[in-house]
Coordinates of C-alpha atoms in Angstrom, one line a residue:
X185 CA 194.0 171.8 103.4
X186 CA 192.0 169.0 104.9
X187 CA 188.4 168.5 103.7
X188 CA 185.4 167.5 105.8
X189 CA 184.4 163.8 105.5
X190 CA 180.8 162.7 104.8
X191 CA 180.0 159.0 105.2
X192 CA 176.8 157.6 103.6
X193 CA 175.2 155.0 105.7
X194 CA 172.0 152.9 105.3
X195 CA 170.4 149.5 104.7
X196 CA 171.2 147.6 101.5
X197 CA 169.3 148.8 98.4
X198 CA 168.2 152.2 99.9
X199 CA 170.1 154.0 97.1
X200 CA 173.4 154.9 98.8
X201 CA 175.5 154.1 95.7
X202 CA 173.0 155.8 93.4
X203 CA 173.3 159.0 95.4
X204 CA 177.1 158.6 95.5
X205 CA 177.3 158.1 91.7
X206 CA 174.9 161.0 91.1
X207 CA 177.1 163.4 93.1
X208 CA 180.2 162.2 91.3
X209 CA 178.6 161.8 87.8
X210 CA 177.1 165.3 87.8
X211 CA 180.6 166.7 87.9
X212 CA 180.1 168.0 91.4
X213 CA 183.1 165.9 92.1
X214 CA 186.7 166.2 91.1
X215 CA 187.6 162.7 90.3
X216 CA 190.2 161.4 87.8
X217 CA 190.9 157.7 87.0
X218 CA 194.6 157.5 87.1
X219 CA 196.2 154.7 85.1
X220 CA 197.7 152.1 87.4
X221 CA 195.5 152.9 90.4
X222 CA 193.7 149.7 91.5
X223 CA 191.1 150.3 94.1
X224 CA 187.3 150.2 94.8
X225 CA 185.5 153.4 94.1
X226 CA 184.4 154.0 97.7
X227 CA 185.7 157.5 98.0
X228 CA 185.5 160.7 95.9
X229 CA 186.3 164.3 96.4
X230 CA 183.2 166.6 95.9
X231 CA 182.3 170.2 95.8
X232 CA 179.0 172.0 96.4
X233 CA 178.5 175.8 96.5
X234 CA 182.2 176.3 96.6
X235 CA 182.7 174.0 99.6
X236 CA 185.0 171.0 99.0
X237 CA 184.5 167.8 100.9
X238 CA 185.2 164.0 100.7
X239 CA 182.4 161.5 100.2
X240 CA 182.6 157.9 101.4
X241 CA 180.2 155.2 100.2
X242 CA 179.9 152.6 102.8
X243 CA 177.8 150.5 100.5
X244 CA 180.9 148.7 99.3
X245 CA 181.2 147.0 102.7
X246 CA 179.9 143.4 102.5
X247 CA 178.6 141.8 105.7
X248 CA 179.2 138.3 107.0
X249 CA 176.5 135.9 105.8
X250 CA 175.1 135.8 109.4
X251 CA 172.6 138.4 110.4
X252 CA 173.1 140.2 107.1
X253 CA 171.1 143.4 107.4
X254 CA 171.9 144.3 111.1
X255 CA 175.5 143.3 110.9
X256 CA 176.1 145.4 107.8
X257 CA 174.2 148.4 109.3
X258 CA 176.2 148.2 112.5
X259 CA 179.5 147.9 110.5
X260 CA 178.6 150.9 108.4
X261 CA 177.5 153.0 111.4
X262 CA 180.7 152.2 113.2
X263 CA 182.8 153.2 110.2
X264 CA 180.9 156.4 109.9
X265 CA 181.5 157.2 113.6
X266 CA 185.2 156.5 113.2
X267 CA 185.9 158.3 110.0
X268 CA 183.5 161.1 109.3
X269 CA 182.6 164.7 110.3
X270 CA 179.0 164.4 109.1
X271 CA 177.0 161.2 108.7
X272 CA 174.4 161.0 105.9
X273 CA 171.8 158.4 107.1
X274 CA 169.8 157.2 104.1
X275 CA 166.4 155.4 104.5
X276 CA 163.9 153.9 102.0
X277 CA 160.8 156.1 101.6
X278 CA 158.9 153.2 99.9
X279 CA 159.5 150.7 102.7
X280 CA 159.1 153.2 105.6
X281 CA 160.9 153.0 108.9
X282 CA 162.3 149.5 109.8
X283 CA 163.6 148.0 113.0
X284 CA 167.2 148.2 111.5
X285 CA 166.7 151.9 110.8
X286 CA 165.7 152.5 114.5
X287 CA 168.7 150.6 115.9
X288 CA 171.2 152.4 113.8
X289 CA 169.6 155.8 114.4
X290 CA 170.0 155.1 118.1
X291 CA 173.7 154.3 117.6
X292 CA 174.2 157.5 115.5
X293 CA 172.5 159.7 118.1
X294 CA 175.2 158.7 120.6
X295 CA 178.1 159.7 118.4
X296 CA 177.8 163.5 119.1
X297 CA 178.3 164.1 115.3
X298 CA 175.9 165.8 113.0
X299 CA 173.6 163.3 111.3
X300 CA 171.6 164.3 108.2
X301 CA 168.6 162.1 107.6
X302 CA 167.6 161.5 103.9
X303 CA 164.5 159.6 102.8
X304 CA 165.2 158.3 99.3
X305 CA 162.9 157.0 96.6
X306 CA 160.4 159.8 97.1
X307 CA 160.0 160.2 93.3
X308 CA 157.6 163.1 93.2
X309 CA 156.6 166.1 95.3
X310 CA 153.8 164.2 97.0
X311 CA 155.1 162.7 100.3
X312 CA 154.0 159.1 101.2
X313 CA 151.5 158.8 104.0
X314 CA 154.1 157.2 106.4
X315 CA 156.8 159.8 105.6
X316 CA 156.3 161.6 109.0
X317 CA 157.2 158.3 110.8
X318 CA 160.8 159.1 110.1
X319 CA 160.6 161.9 112.6
X320 CA 160.4 159.1 115.2
X321 CA 164.1 158.3 114.6
X322 CA 165.1 161.4 116.6
X323 CA 167.5 162.7 114.0
X324 CA 165.7 165.9 113.1
X325 CA 163.8 166.8 110.0
X326 CA 164.1 164.2 107.3
X327 CA 164.8 165.4 103.7
X328 CA 162.8 163.6 101.0
X329 CA 164.9 162.9 97.9
X330 CA 165.1 160.8 94.8
X331 CA 168.6 159.9 93.9
X332 CA 167.4 158.3 90.6
X333 CA 165.4 161.5 89.6
X334 CA 167.8 163.9 91.3
X335 CA 164.9 165.4 93.2
X336 CA 165.9 167.7 96.2
X337 CA 169.6 166.7 95.9
X338 CA 170.6 170.3 96.1
X339 CA 168.6 170.8 99.3
X340 CA 170.3 167.7 100.8
X341 CA 173.8 168.9 99.8
X342 CA 173.0 172.4 101.3
X343 CA 172.1 170.7 104.6
X344 CA 175.3 168.6 104.5
X345 CA 177.7 171.4 104.0
X346 CA 175.8 173.5 106.5
X347 CA 176.5 170.8 109.1
X348 CA 180.3 170.9 108.7
X349 CA 182.1 171.8 111.9
X350 CA 183.3 175.4 112.3
X351 CA 186.8 175.8 111.0
X352 CA 186.7 172.6 108.9
X353 CA 189.4 172.7 106.3
X354 CA 191.6 175.0 108.3
X355 CA 195.1 173.9 109.2
X356 CA 198.1 175.0 111.3
X357 CA 200.5 176.5 108.8
X358 CA 203.6 175.9 110.9
X359 CA 203.0 172.2 111.7
X360 CA 203.9 169.4 109.2
X361 CA 201.2 166.8 109.5
X362 CA 202.3 163.3 108.7
X363 CA 199.9 160.3 108.3
X364 CA 201.1 156.7 108.8
X365 CA 199.1 154.7 106.3
X366 CA 199.2 151.1 105.2
X367 CA 197.7 147.8 106.0
X368 CA 197.4 146.4 109.5
X369 CA 200.5 145.2 111.4
X370 CA 203.1 146.8 109.1
X371 CA 204.6 148.8 112.0
X372 CA 202.9 152.2 111.9
X373 CA 202.4 152.6 115.6
X374 CA 205.9 151.2 116.3
X375 CA 207.5 153.7 114.0
X376 CA 205.8 156.6 115.9
X377 CA 207.0 155.1 119.2
X378 CA 210.5 154.8 117.9
X379 CA 210.5 158.4 116.6
X380 CA 209.2 159.8 119.8
X381 CA 211.5 157.7 122.0
X382 CA 214.7 158.4 120.1
X383 CA 214.0 162.2 119.9
X384 CA 213.4 162.3 123.7
X385 CA 210.6 164.9 123.5
X386 CA 207.6 165.5 125.7
X387 CA 204.6 164.4 123.8
X388 CA 200.9 164.4 124.6
X389 CA 199.0 161.7 122.6
X390 CA 195.5 162.9 121.9
X391 CA 193.0 160.0 121.5
X392 CA 189.5 160.1 120.4
X393 CA 189.8 162.9 117.8
X394 CA 187.0 163.4 115.2
X395 CA 188.1 160.4 113.2
X396 CA 189.2 158.2 116.1
X397 CA 192.8 158.3 115.0
X398 CA 195.7 159.0 117.5
X399 CA 197.5 162.3 117.1
X400 CA 201.0 162.8 118.5
X401 CA 202.6 166.2 118.3
X402 CA 206.3 166.5 118.7
X403 CA 209.3 168.7 117.8
X404 CA 212.6 167.9 116.2
X405 CA 215.3 170.5 115.4
X406 CA 212.9 173.3 116.0
X407 CA 210.3 172.0 113.5
X408 CA 206.8 171.1 114.7
X409 CA 205.2 167.8 113.5
X410 CA 201.9 166.1 114.1
X411 CA 202.0 162.3 113.6
X412 CA 198.6 160.8 112.7
X413 CA 198.3 157.1 113.4
X414 CA 195.6 154.9 111.9
X415 CA 196.3 152.2 114.5
X416 CA 193.4 150.0 115.8
X417 CA 192.1 149.1 112.4
X418 CA 191.2 145.6 113.6
X419 CA 189.7 146.7 116.8
X420 CA 186.2 147.6 115.5
X421 CA 186.0 145.0 112.7
X422 CA 185.6 141.4 113.6
X423 CA 184.4 140.3 110.2
X424 CA 187.5 139.1 108.3
X425 CA 186.3 140.0 104.8
X426 CA 185.7 143.6 106.0
X427 CA 189.1 144.3 107.5
X428 CA 190.8 145.4 104.2
X429 CA 188.0 147.8 103.2
X430 CA 187.7 149.1 106.8
X431 CA 191.4 150.0 106.8
X432 CA 191.1 151.8 103.5
X433 CA 188.3 154.0 105.0
X434 CA 190.5 154.7 108.0
X435 CA 193.3 155.7 105.7
X436 CA 191.0 158.1 103.9
X437 CA 190.4 159.9 107.1
X438 CA 194.1 160.2 107.9
X439 CA 195.0 161.2 104.3
X440 CA 192.6 164.1 104.3
X441 CA 194.1 165.6 107.3
X442 CA 197.8 165.4 106.4
X443 CA 200.5 167.1 104.4
X444 CA 202.6 164.0 103.8
X445 CA 201.7 160.3 103.9
X446 CA 204.2 157.6 104.9
X447 CA 203.0 154.6 103.0
X448 CA 204.4 151.7 105.1
X449 CA 205.1 148.4 103.3
X450 CA 206.1 145.1 104.8
X451 CA 209.4 144.1 103.2
X452 CA 208.5 140.4 103.5
X453 CA 205.2 140.9 101.7
X454 CA 206.0 143.5 99.1
X455 CA 203.4 145.8 97.6
X456 CA 199.9 144.3 98.0
X457 CA 196.6 145.2 96.4
X458 CA 195.6 146.9 99.6
X459 CA 198.7 149.0 99.4
X460 CA 197.8 150.1 95.9
X461 CA 194.3 151.2 96.9
X462 CA 195.6 153.3 99.8
X463 CA 198.5 154.7 97.7
X464 CA 196.0 155.6 95.0
X465 CA 193.8 157.6 97.4
X466 CA 196.9 159.5 98.6
X467 CA 198.0 160.2 95.1
X468 CA 194.6 161.5 93.9
X469 CA 194.3 163.7 97.0
X470 CA 197.6 165.4 96.0
X471 CA 199.4 164.6 99.2
X472 CA 203.1 164.2 99.6
X473 CA 204.1 160.6 99.7
X474 CA 207.1 158.7 101.0
X475 CA 207.2 154.9 100.6
X476 CA 208.6 153.4 103.8
X477 CA 209.7 149.8 103.6
X478 CA 209.8 148.3 107.1
X479 CA 211.3 145.1 108.5
X480 CA 214.2 145.4 106.1
X481 CA 216.4 143.7 108.7
X482 CA 214.5 140.4 107.9
X483 CA 215.4 140.4 104.3
X484 CA 218.5 138.4 103.1
X485 CA 220.7 140.9 101.3
X486 CA 222.6 140.5 98.0
X487 CA 224.4 143.1 95.9
X488 CA 221.4 144.6 94.3
X489 CA 218.6 143.7 96.8
X490 CA 217.6 147.3 97.5
X491 CA 217.7 148.4 93.9
X492 CA 215.7 145.4 92.8
X493 CA 213.1 146.2 95.5
X494 CA 212.9 149.8 94.3
X495 CA 212.2 148.5 90.8
X496 CA 209.5 146.2 92.0
X497 CA 207.8 149.2 93.9
X498 CA 208.0 151.3 90.7
X499 CA 206.5 148.5 88.7
X500 CA 203.5 148.1 91.1
X501 CA 203.0 151.8 91.9
X502 CA 203.6 153.2 88.4
X503 CA 201.2 156.2 89.0
X504 CA 203.5 157.6 91.7
X505 CA 207.0 157.1 90.5
X506 CA 207.8 160.5 92.0
X507 CA 207.6 159.1 95.6
X508 CA 211.0 158.4 97.3
X509 CA 211.6 155.2 99.1
X510 CA 213.2 154.7 102.5
X511 CA 214.2 151.2 103.8
X512 CA 214.0 150.9 107.6
X513 CA 213.8 148.6 110.5
X514 CA 211.7 149.9 113.4
X515 CA 213.0 147.0 115.5
X516 CA 216.7 147.9 115.1
X517 CA 216.2 151.6 114.5
X518 CA 218.0 151.3 111.1
X519 CA 217.5 154.5 109.0
X520 CA 214.5 155.5 111.1
X521 CA 215.8 159.1 111.5
X522 CA 215.7 159.4 107.7
X523 CA 212.0 159.1 107.7
X524 CA 211.2 162.5 109.3
X525 CA 213.9 164.2 107.3
X526 CA 212.4 162.9 104.0
X527 CA 208.9 163.8 105.1
X528 CA 210.1 167.4 105.8
X529 CA 211.8 167.5 102.4
X530 CA 208.6 166.4 100.6
X531 CA 206.5 168.9 102.6
X532 CA 208.8 171.7 101.4
X533 CA 208.5 170.5 97.8
X534 CA 204.7 170.6 98.0
X535 CA 204.9 174.3 99.0
X536 CA 207.5 175.2 96.4
X537 CA 206.7 177.9 93.8
X538 CA 208.4 178.2 90.4
X539 CA 208.9 181.7 89.0
X540 CA 206.7 182.3 85.9
X541 CA 209.7 183.4 83.8
X542 CA 211.7 180.3 84.6
X543 CA 208.7 178.1 83.9
X544 CA 208.0 179.5 80.5
X545 CA 211.6 179.4 79.5
X546 CA 211.6 175.7 80.4
X547 CA 208.4 175.1 78.4
X548 CA 209.8 176.9 75.4
X549 CA 212.9 174.7 75.5
X550 CA 210.8 171.6 76.0
X551 CA 208.6 172.3 72.9
X552 CA 211.7 172.9 70.8
X553 CA 213.2 169.5 71.9
X554 CA 210.0 167.6 71.3
X555 CA 207.5 169.1 68.9
X556 CA 203.9 169.3 70.3
X557 CA 201.4 166.9 68.8
X558 CA 199.2 167.8 65.8
X559 CA 196.0 166.5 64.2
X560 CA 194.7 167.2 60.7
X561 CA 197.3 169.9 60.1
X562 CA 196.6 171.7 63.4
X563 CA 199.4 171.7 65.9
X564 CA 199.2 172.2 69.7
X565 CA 200.4 175.6 70.8
X566 CA 201.3 176.5 74.3
X567 CA 201.1 180.3 74.8
X568 CA 202.3 180.5 78.4
X569 CA 202.2 178.6 81.7
X570 CA 202.1 179.7 85.3
X571 CA 202.0 178.0 88.7
X572 CA 198.6 178.9 90.3
X573 CA 198.7 176.8 93.4
X574 CA 200.7 174.8 95.9
X575 CA 200.0 171.8 98.2
X576 CA 199.8 170.2 95.7
X577 CA 201.7 172.2 93.0
X578 CA 199.1 173.3 90.3
X579 CA 200.2 174.6 86.9
X580 CA 197.9 176.3 84.4
X581 CA 198.6 176.2 80.7
X582 CA 197.0 178.5 78.1
X583 CA 196.8 176.6 74.9
X584 CA 195.1 176.8 71.5
X585 CA 193.2 173.4 71.6
X586 CA 192.6 171.1 74.6
X587 CA 192.0 168.0 72.5
X588 CA 195.5 168.3 71.1
X589 CA 197.1 168.1 74.6
X590 CA 197.6 164.3 74.6
X591 CA 198.2 162.5 77.9
X592 CA 201.7 161.5 76.7
X593 CA 202.7 165.1 76.0
X594 CA 201.4 166.3 79.3
X595 CA 203.5 163.6 81.0
X596 CA 206.5 164.7 79.0
X597 CA 206.0 168.3 80.2
X598 CA 205.6 167.0 83.8
X599 CA 208.9 165.1 83.5
X600 CA 210.6 168.3 82.2
X601 CA 209.4 170.3 85.2
X602 CA 210.5 167.6 87.6
X603 CA 213.9 167.4 86.0
X604 CA 214.4 171.1 86.3
X605 CA 212.7 171.9 89.7
X606 CA 212.4 168.6 91.6
X607 CA 209.1 168.2 93.3
X608 CA 210.2 164.8 94.6
X609 CA 207.5 163.1 96.7
X610 CA 204.5 165.1 95.4
X611 CA 202.1 164.8 92.5
X612 CA 201.9 167.7 90.1
X613 CA 198.5 168.8 88.8
X614 CA 197.9 170.5 85.4
X615 CA 194.9 172.4 84.1
X616 CA 194.7 173.3 80.4
X617 CA 192.7 176.3 79.2
X618 CA 192.0 177.5 75.7
X619 CA 192.6 181.0 74.6
X620 CA 189.7 183.2 75.7
X621 CA 188.6 180.8 78.4
X622 CA 188.2 182.3 81.9
X623 CA 190.3 181.1 84.8
X624 CA 187.4 179.7 86.7
X625 CA 186.0 177.6 83.8

């Protein structure tokens, strides 16, 4: 299910990152640092009052040295327009309204999106004399907050989730949504054009959706698909050092809306740091993932060229060894048909349910083959397990002691489940509860 996106925008040093970290650090967020994931922490999944959403911190975007404040503000505002459902515009209550605030407020008013105005650094209940000047920005009632002291953060989060568009998070159950993700110029748009052209279907590209992506619906063999393209990454960003981070933010928007991600990699370049960042976001979001190596026709082949490339991908993307790899050439059409077939296969795996009886029989056998860990004479006991969710598959284990469930043993159990039931192309999530603990704890 796709989650609404909230982008945090504002001048440098107004407290954007402090707010972001407060929301994440107060365990409002559901964030796990996965070993092997190399990326900036500019994105996190969050929850407030039972509503799940994605939070983007634009504070990590650095401006060109020229015209520092305004260039950064415009860049942040543009990214917020492109990627978010709701924009959180943060100002500094101690400095008051600035010319930069007024210019960006004018830009944001033209987006047609909901903008929530927060005035930070109001560290007590007494409002500063110039607080009411913020009404002049034309963005509605400003909310005084203190990210440092956590003052009024609940009121602000209430306002944010109340601004989400109607139906946010709903999805079409009968349509498989596929996002093309990856760095610029790797062939994402070309792959879509190839798929549509070869399948000879009537399509209607929809430009200018909520996140400025390009959606292309089409059918193949009676199955409905929606291809989400993150093309145009370079169009809005002319500052070279920002291109990589801008493309990551665009990828976040596409990832949140899809069932399966096609992580496209340039065969001549291999896996780059940017690929790792984007892959890490898709992995943490629990989306299905297929690694698509494009421009394979340009690689000189030897006996084990393909196998060696697979090993290199596995080495660089250790945290998602479950993802299948397809080698294609959009230019020649080589193996392009395999891409949609693999995406459908992975989507089906994300929706698969394992009968509780079969699962517990497998767990019993697994604990007999490899004894659970122990500490100071106390050994881990697994009373039972059940699958409690799909998309991604989520398994709940009732155990005697959570500290005894070492990461390595959890990985062992995951491998046993994969060997028995598959789940190729999708991450598996575990939740461990001690005896007597309620399901919602």
